[in-house]
Each structure stands twice: as structure tokens, then as C-alpha cells.
mmCIF file of C-alpha atoms in Angstrom:
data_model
loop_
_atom_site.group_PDB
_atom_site.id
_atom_site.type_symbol
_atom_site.label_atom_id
_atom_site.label_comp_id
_atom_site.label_asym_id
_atom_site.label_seq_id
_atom_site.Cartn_x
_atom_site.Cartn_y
_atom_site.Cartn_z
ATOM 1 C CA UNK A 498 13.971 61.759 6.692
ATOM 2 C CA UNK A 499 12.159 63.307 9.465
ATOM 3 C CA UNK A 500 12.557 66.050 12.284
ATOM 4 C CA UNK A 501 11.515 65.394 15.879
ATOM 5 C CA UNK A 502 11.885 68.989 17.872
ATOM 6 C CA UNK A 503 10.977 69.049 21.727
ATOM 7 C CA UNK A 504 11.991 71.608 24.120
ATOM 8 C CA UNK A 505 15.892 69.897 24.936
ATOM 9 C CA UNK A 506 16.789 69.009 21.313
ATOM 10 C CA UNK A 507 16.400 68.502 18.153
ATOM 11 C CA UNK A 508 16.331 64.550 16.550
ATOM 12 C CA UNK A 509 16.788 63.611 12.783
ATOM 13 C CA UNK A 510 15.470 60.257 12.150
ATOM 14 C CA UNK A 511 16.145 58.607 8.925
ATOM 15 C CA UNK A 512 13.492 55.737 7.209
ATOM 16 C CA UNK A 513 15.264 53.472 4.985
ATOM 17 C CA UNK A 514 12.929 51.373 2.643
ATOM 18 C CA UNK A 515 13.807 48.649 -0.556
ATOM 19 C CA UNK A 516 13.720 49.724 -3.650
ATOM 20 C CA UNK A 517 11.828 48.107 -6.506
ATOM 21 C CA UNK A 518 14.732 46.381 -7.313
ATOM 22 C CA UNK A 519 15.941 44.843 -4.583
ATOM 23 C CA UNK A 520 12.426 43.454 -3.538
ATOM 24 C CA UNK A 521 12.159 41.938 -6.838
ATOM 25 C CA UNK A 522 15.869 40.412 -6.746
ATOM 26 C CA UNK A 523 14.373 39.063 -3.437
ATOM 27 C CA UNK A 524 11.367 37.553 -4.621
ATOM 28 C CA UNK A 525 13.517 35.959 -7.438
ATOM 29 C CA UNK A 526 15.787 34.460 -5.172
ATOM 30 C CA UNK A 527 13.373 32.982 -2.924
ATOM 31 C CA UNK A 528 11.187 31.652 -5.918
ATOM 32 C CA UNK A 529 14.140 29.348 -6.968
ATOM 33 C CA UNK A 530 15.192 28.230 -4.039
ATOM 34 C CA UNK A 531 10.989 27.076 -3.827
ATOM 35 C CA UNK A 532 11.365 25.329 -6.986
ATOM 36 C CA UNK A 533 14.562 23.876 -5.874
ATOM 37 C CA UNK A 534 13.128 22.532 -3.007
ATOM 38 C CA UNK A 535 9.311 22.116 -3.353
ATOM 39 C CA UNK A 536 9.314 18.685 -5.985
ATOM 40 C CA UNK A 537 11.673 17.490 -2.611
ATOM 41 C CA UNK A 538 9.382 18.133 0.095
ATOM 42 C CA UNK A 539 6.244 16.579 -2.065
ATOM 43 C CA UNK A 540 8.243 14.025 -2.773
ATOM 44 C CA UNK A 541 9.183 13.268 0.628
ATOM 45 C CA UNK A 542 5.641 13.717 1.975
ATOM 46 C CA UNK A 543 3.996 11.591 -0.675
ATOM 47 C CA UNK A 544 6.265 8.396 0.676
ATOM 48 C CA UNK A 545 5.246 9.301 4.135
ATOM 49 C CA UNK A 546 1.307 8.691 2.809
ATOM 50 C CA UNK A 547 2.422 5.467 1.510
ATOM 51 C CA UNK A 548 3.969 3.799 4.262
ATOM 52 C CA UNK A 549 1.298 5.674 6.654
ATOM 53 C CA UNK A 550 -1.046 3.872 4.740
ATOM 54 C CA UNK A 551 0.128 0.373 4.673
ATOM 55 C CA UNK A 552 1.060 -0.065 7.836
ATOM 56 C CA UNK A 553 -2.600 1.076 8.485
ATOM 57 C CA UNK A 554 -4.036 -1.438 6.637
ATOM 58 C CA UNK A 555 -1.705 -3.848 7.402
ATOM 59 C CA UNK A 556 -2.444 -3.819 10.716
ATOM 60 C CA UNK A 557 -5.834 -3.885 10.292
ATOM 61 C CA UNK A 558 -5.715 -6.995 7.852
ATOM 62 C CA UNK A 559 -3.590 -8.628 10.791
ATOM 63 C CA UNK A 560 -5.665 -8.091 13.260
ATOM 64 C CA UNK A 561 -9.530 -8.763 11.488
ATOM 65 C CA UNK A 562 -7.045 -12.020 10.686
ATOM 66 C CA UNK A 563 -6.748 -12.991 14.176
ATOM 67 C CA UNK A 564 -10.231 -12.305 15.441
ATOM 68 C CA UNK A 565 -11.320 -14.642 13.067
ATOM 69 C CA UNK A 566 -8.678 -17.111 13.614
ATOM 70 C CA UNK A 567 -10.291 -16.765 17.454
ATOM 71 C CA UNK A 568 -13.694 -16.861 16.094
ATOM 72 C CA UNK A 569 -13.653 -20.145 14.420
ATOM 73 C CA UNK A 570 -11.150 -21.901 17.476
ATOM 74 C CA UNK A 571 -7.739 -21.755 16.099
ATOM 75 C CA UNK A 572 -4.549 -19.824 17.539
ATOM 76 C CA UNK A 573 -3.295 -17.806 15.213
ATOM 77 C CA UNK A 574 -4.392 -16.826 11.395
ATOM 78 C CA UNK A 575 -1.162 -18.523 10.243
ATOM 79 C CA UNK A 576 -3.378 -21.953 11.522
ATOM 80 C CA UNK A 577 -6.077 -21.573 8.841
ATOM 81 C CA UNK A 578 -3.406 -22.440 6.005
ATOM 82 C CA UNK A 579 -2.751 -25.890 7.447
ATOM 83 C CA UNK A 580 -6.826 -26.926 7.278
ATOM 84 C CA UNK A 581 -5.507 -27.689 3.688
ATOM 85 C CA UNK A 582 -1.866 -26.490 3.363
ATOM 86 C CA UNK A 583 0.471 -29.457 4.368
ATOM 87 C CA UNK A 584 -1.032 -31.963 2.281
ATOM 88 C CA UNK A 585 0.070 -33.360 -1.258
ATOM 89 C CA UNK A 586 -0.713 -32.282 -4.189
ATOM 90 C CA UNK A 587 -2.319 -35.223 -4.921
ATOM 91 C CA UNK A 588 -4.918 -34.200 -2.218
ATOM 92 C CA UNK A 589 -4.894 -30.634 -1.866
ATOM 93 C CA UNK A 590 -7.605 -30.003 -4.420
ATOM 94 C CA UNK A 591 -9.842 -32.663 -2.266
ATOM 95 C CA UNK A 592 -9.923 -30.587 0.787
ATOM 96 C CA UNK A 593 -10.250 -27.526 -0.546
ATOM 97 C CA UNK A 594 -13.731 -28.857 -2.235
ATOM 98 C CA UNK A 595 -14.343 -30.281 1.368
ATOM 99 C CA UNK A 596 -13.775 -26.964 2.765
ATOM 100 C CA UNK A 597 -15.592 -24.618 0.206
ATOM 101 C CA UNK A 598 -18.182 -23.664 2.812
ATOM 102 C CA UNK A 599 -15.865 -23.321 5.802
ATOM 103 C CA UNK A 600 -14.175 -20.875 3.340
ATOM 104 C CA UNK A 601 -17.023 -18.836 2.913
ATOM 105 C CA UNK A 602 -17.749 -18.542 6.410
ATOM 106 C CA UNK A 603 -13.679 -17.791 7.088
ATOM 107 C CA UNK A 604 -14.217 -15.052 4.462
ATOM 108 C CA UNK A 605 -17.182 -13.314 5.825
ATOM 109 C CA UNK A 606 -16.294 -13.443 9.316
ATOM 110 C CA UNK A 607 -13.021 -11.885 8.272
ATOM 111 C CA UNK A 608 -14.888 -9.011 5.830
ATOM 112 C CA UNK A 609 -17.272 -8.227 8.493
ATOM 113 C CA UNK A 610 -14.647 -7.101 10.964
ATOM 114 C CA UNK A 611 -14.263 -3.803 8.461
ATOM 115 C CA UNK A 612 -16.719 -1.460 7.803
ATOM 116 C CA UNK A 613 -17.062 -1.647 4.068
ATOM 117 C CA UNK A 614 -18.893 1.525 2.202
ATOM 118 C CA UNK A 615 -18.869 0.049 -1.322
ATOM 119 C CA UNK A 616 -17.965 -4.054 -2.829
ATOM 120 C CA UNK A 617 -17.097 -3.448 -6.627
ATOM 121 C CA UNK A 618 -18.373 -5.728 -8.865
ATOM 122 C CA UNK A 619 -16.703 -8.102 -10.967
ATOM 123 C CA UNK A 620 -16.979 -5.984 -14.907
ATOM 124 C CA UNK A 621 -15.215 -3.068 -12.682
ATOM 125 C CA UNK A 622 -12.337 -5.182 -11.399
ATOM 126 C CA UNK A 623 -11.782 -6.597 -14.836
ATOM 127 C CA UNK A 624 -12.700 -4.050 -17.148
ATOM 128 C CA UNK A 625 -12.231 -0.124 -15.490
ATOM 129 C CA UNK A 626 -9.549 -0.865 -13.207
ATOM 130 C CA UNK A 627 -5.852 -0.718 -14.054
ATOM 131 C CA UNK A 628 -2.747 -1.224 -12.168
ATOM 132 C CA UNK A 629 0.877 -1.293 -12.751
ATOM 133 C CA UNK A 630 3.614 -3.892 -11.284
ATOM 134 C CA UNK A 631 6.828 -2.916 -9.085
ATOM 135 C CA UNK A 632 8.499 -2.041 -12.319
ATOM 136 C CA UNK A 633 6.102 -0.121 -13.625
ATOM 137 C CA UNK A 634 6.907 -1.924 -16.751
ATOM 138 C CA UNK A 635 3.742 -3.876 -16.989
ATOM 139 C CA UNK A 636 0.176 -2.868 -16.995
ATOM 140 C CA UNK A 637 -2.504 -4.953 -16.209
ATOM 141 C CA UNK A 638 -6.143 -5.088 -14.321
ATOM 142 C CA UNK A 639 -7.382 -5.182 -10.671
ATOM 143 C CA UNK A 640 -8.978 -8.689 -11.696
ATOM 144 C CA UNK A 641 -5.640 -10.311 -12.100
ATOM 145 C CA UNK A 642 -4.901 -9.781 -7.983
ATOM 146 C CA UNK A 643 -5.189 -12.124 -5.474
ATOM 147 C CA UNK A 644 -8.564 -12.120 -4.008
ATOM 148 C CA UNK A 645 -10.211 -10.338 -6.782
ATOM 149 C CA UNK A 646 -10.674 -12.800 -9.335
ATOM 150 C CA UNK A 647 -13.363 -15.416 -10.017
ATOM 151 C CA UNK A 648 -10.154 -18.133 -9.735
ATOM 152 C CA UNK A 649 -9.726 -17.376 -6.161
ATOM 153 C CA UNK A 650 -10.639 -19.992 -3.679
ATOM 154 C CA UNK A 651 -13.237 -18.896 -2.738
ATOM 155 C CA UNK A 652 -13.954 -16.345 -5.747
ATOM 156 C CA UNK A 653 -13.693 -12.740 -4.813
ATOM 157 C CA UNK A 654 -14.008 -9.159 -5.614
ATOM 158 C CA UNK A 655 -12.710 -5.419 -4.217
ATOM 159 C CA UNK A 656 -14.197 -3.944 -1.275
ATOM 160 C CA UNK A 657 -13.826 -0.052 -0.384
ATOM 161 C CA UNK A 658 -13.278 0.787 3.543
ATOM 162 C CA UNK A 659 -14.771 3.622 4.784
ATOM 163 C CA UNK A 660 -11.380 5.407 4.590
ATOM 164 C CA UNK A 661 -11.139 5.145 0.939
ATOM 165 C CA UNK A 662 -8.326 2.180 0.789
ATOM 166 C CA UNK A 663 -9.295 -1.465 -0.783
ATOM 167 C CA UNK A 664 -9.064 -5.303 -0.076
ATOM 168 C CA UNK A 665 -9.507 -8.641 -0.966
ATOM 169 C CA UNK A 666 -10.940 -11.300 0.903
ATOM 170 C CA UNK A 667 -9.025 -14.158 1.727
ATOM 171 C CA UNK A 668 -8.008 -16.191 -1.520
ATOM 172 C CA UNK A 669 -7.335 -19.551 -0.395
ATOM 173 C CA UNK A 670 -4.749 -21.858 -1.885
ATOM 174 C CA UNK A 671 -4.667 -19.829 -5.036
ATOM 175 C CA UNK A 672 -1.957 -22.115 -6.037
ATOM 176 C CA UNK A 673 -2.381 -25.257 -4.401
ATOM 177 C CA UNK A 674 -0.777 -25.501 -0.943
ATOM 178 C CA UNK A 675 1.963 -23.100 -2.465
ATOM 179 C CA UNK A 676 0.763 -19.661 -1.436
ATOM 180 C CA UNK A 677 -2.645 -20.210 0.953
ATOM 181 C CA UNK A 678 -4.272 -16.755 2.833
ATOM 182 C CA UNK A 679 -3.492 -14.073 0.230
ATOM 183 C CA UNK A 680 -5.274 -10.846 0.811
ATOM 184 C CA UNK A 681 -4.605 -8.100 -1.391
ATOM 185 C CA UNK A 682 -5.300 -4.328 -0.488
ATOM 186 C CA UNK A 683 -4.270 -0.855 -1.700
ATOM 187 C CA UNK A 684 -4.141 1.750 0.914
ATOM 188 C CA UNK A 685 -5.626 4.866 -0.935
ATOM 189 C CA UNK A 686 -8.297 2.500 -3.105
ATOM 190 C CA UNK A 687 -7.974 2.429 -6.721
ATOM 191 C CA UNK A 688 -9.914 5.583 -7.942
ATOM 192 C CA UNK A 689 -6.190 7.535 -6.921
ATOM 193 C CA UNK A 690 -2.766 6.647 -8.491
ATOM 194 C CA UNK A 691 -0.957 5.358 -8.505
ATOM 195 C CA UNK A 692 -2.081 1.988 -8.488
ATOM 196 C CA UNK A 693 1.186 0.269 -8.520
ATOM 197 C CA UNK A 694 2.165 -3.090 -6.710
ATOM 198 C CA UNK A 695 4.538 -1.773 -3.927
ATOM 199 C CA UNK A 696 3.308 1.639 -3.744
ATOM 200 C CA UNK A 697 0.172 1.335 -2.707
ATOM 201 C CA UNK A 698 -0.814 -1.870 -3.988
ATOM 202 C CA UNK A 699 0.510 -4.986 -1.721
ATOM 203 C CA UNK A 700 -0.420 -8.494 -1.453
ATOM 204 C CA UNK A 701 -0.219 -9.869 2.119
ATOM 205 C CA UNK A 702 0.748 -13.331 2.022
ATOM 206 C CA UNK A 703 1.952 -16.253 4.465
ATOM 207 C CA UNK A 704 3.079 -18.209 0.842
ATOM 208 C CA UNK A 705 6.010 -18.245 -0.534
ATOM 209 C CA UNK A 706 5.109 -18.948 -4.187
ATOM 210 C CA UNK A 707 6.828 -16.587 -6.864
ATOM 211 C CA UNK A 708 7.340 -13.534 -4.410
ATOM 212 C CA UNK A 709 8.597 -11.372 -6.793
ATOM 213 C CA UNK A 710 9.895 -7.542 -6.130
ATOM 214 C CA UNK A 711 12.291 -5.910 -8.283
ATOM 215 C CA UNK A 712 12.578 -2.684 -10.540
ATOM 216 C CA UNK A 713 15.348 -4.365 -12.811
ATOM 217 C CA UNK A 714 13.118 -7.707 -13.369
ATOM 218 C CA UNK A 715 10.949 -7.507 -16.387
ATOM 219 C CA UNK A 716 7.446 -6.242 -16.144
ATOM 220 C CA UNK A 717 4.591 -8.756 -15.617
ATOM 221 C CA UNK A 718 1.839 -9.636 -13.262
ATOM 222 C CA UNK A 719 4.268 -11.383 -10.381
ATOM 223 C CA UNK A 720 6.670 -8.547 -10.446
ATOM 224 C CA UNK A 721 5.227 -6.827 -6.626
ATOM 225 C CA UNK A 722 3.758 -9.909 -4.872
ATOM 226 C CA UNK A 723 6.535 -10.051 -2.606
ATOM 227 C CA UNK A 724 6.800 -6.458 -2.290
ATOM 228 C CA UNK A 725 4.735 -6.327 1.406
ATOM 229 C CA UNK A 726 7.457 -8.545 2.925
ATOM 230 C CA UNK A 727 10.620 -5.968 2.291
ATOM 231 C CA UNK A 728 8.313 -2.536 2.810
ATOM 232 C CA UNK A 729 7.928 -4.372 5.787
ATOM 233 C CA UNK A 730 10.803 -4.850 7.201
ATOM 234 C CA UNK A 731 11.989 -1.406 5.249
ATOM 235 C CA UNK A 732 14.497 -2.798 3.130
ATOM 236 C CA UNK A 733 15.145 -2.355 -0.762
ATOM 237 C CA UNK A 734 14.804 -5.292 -2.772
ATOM 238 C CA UNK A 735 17.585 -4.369 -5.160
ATOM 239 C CA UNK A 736 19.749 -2.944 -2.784
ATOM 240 C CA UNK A 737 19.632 -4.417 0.939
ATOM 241 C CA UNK A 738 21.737 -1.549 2.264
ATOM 242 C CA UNK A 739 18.903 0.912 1.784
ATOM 243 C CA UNK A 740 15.372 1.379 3.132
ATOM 244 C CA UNK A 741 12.458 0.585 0.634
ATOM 245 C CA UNK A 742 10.824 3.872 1.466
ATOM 246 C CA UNK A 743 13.196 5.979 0.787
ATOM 247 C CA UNK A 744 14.126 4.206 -1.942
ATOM 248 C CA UNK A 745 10.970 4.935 -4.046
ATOM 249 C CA UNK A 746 10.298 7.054 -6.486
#
């Protein structure tokens, strides 16, 4: 407390401050309700990166897709699975050793349209780079993925954007006439986790072979190829009256 005198009057003025206690109770109470609600907000803005970055990546797969399409005289991208894609069995295999070069200049057109800081090499894809599927049940290797695998049509590795994220080339008919233009990519490359199919790991793919996407299948390799159709159109693949993004955890 404190006097003020002038020449009319006289004021008291009182300070009030917090004592020790109180300012500790306080910083107590606000620390929990932090640790209630920080794993939340991370939480939240981790799934925000993911579907920021594949609908980034997405779109430009789609549209280096289409410029190519344009580039060699067809319509759409969806056009360069029918050089080979409506035919037999009997005489897929034919026309895809017809087309091997055409491939090669499909998939180099298509790679050039990104600007590419690093192309991993085969021992890395197999050997040093691990992924999970949808499940998380299963762990295997980068060099099991469409596009980055010596069985791909034609064989393929990783390349890292400038932006950090991977992809694929364009596999080709990896199973006959079943699944043609795969392209797989992972939006925040696969030096950071966590290198999961439908997290940041998706396959795009105009196919419709074994399109698998489901936390209560068993693990294995196919469990997440058909993950990029539901994340997006935002639905969960166990449960279509919730959204997939919101739905991970």
C-alpha cells in the first residue's frame, strides 16, 4: 500500500500481487491442460502434412501424366494403358516386347517433367529402405513397390523431387493387362517415417488388380495398393461413414 498526498486530498492505493502459491497452482494447471491437449494438436497437424502432401504429388503425377499423354499424341494418360491393355493374355506379353522402347521414351518424357535432385540406385531400394503396409502389420522394402523394382515394365528405381517426396516411373503392365500405369510415390521421401502404404506411401493406379486397403486384413505387401483411391475420395476403407484422414492414426 501506498499514499498519494496533493494539495485537495489524500489517496490510499492498494497493489495486490500472487503469491508463490497461487502462481505455481497456475502454472500447474495450465501445464496439464498442455499435455492434455498438445499429443491432439500434433496429431491433428501431422494428418494435415499427409494429405497436404499427397494431393501435392498427386496432382503433380496427374498432370506430368497428361503432358506426356499430349506429347506422344494421345488424349488422355488413361489412353497409354490400351497400347497394350485390352488384349488377351495370350498376347499381352507380345506387345509389351513390341513396345519396350516406346516405354522408355513414355517413361522419360514423363520423369523429365519433375525436377529430380537425386535417382536412388537399385542396392538402396532393396537393401536400406524399409516400409510398412496399411496395417502396419507387415514390413517389407522400397524394392517390392511398383515402379521400383527390376520386374517393372520397364524396370525402375526411386527418384527424389526437389521437395524431398519420391516416385516411380511408370511400371507398365506389371501384371499383364491387369493393373497397367502404376506409379508409386511417397510425399515426404523415404529418409522420414513413416514410410507406410497409405500414409505417405501411395500407389497411383488406373488397374484394378488386388487393390487392397484395410487395417483388419493381414499384413503383407498388397495390403495399401488401393489405399490412393479412398484417401482420395476421403473415405475410410473399414468404415465408409468416416473420412480416411481423420481416421488415421
Amino acid at each position: 500500500m501506498f499514499t498519494i498526498i496533493n494539495k485537495r486530498k489524500t489517496i490510499v492505493m492498494k497493489t495486490f500481487a500472487f503469491t508463490l502459491a497461487e502462481v505455481l497452482i497456475t502454472l500447474g494447471i495450465i501445464g496439464v491442460v498442455a499435455a492434455m491437449t498438445l499429443p491432439t494438436l500434433m496429431h491433428e497437424y501431422k494428418i494435415r502434412q499427409y494429405k497436404t502432401g499427397f494431393w501435392r504429388t498427386s496432382s503433380l503425377i496427374q498432370n506430368a501424366l497428361k503432358e506426356t499423354a499430349n506429347d506422344f499424341g494421345y488424349d488422355s494418360y488413361e489412353d497409354l494403358y490400351y497400347i497394350c491393355g485390352d488384349l488377351s493374355s495370350s498376347k499381352i506379353n507380345n506387345c509389351i516386347t513390341e513396345n519396350t522402347e516406346l516405354f522408355k521414351e513414355l517413361n522419360a518424357d514423363f520423369l523429365s517433367k519433375f525436377k529430380i535432385m537425386k535417382n536412388l540406385s537399385l542396392s538402396e531400394v532393396v537393401n536400406n529402405l524399409k516400409m510398412k503396409d496399411y496395417s502396419g502389420k507387415y514390413s517389407g522394402h522400397y524394392g517390392g513397390l511398383y515402379g521400383l523394382t527390376i520386374w517393372s515394365t520397364p524396370p525402375g528405381t526411386g527418384h527424389i523431387l526437389i521437395d524431398g517426396s519420391l516416385i516411380s516411373g511408370i511400371d507398365f503392365y506389371h501384371h499383364g493387362q491387369y493393373d497397367g500405369l502404376s506409379i508409386t510415390f511417397d510425399i515426404n521421401g523415404p529418409y522420414k517415417g513413416p514410410n507406410q502404404y497409405g500414409r505417405d506411401v501411395f500407389l497411383f493406379n488406373v488397374g484394378h488388380w488386388y487393390k487392397l486397403c484395410s487395417e483388419k486384413a493381414d499384413g503383407s505387401t498388397y495390403n495399401g495398393r488401393g489405399c490412393y483411391d479412398y484417401a482420395k475420395r476421403d473415405i475410410n476403407p473399414d468404415d465408409k461413414n468416416r473420412g480416411y484422414w481423420r481416421s488415421l492414426k
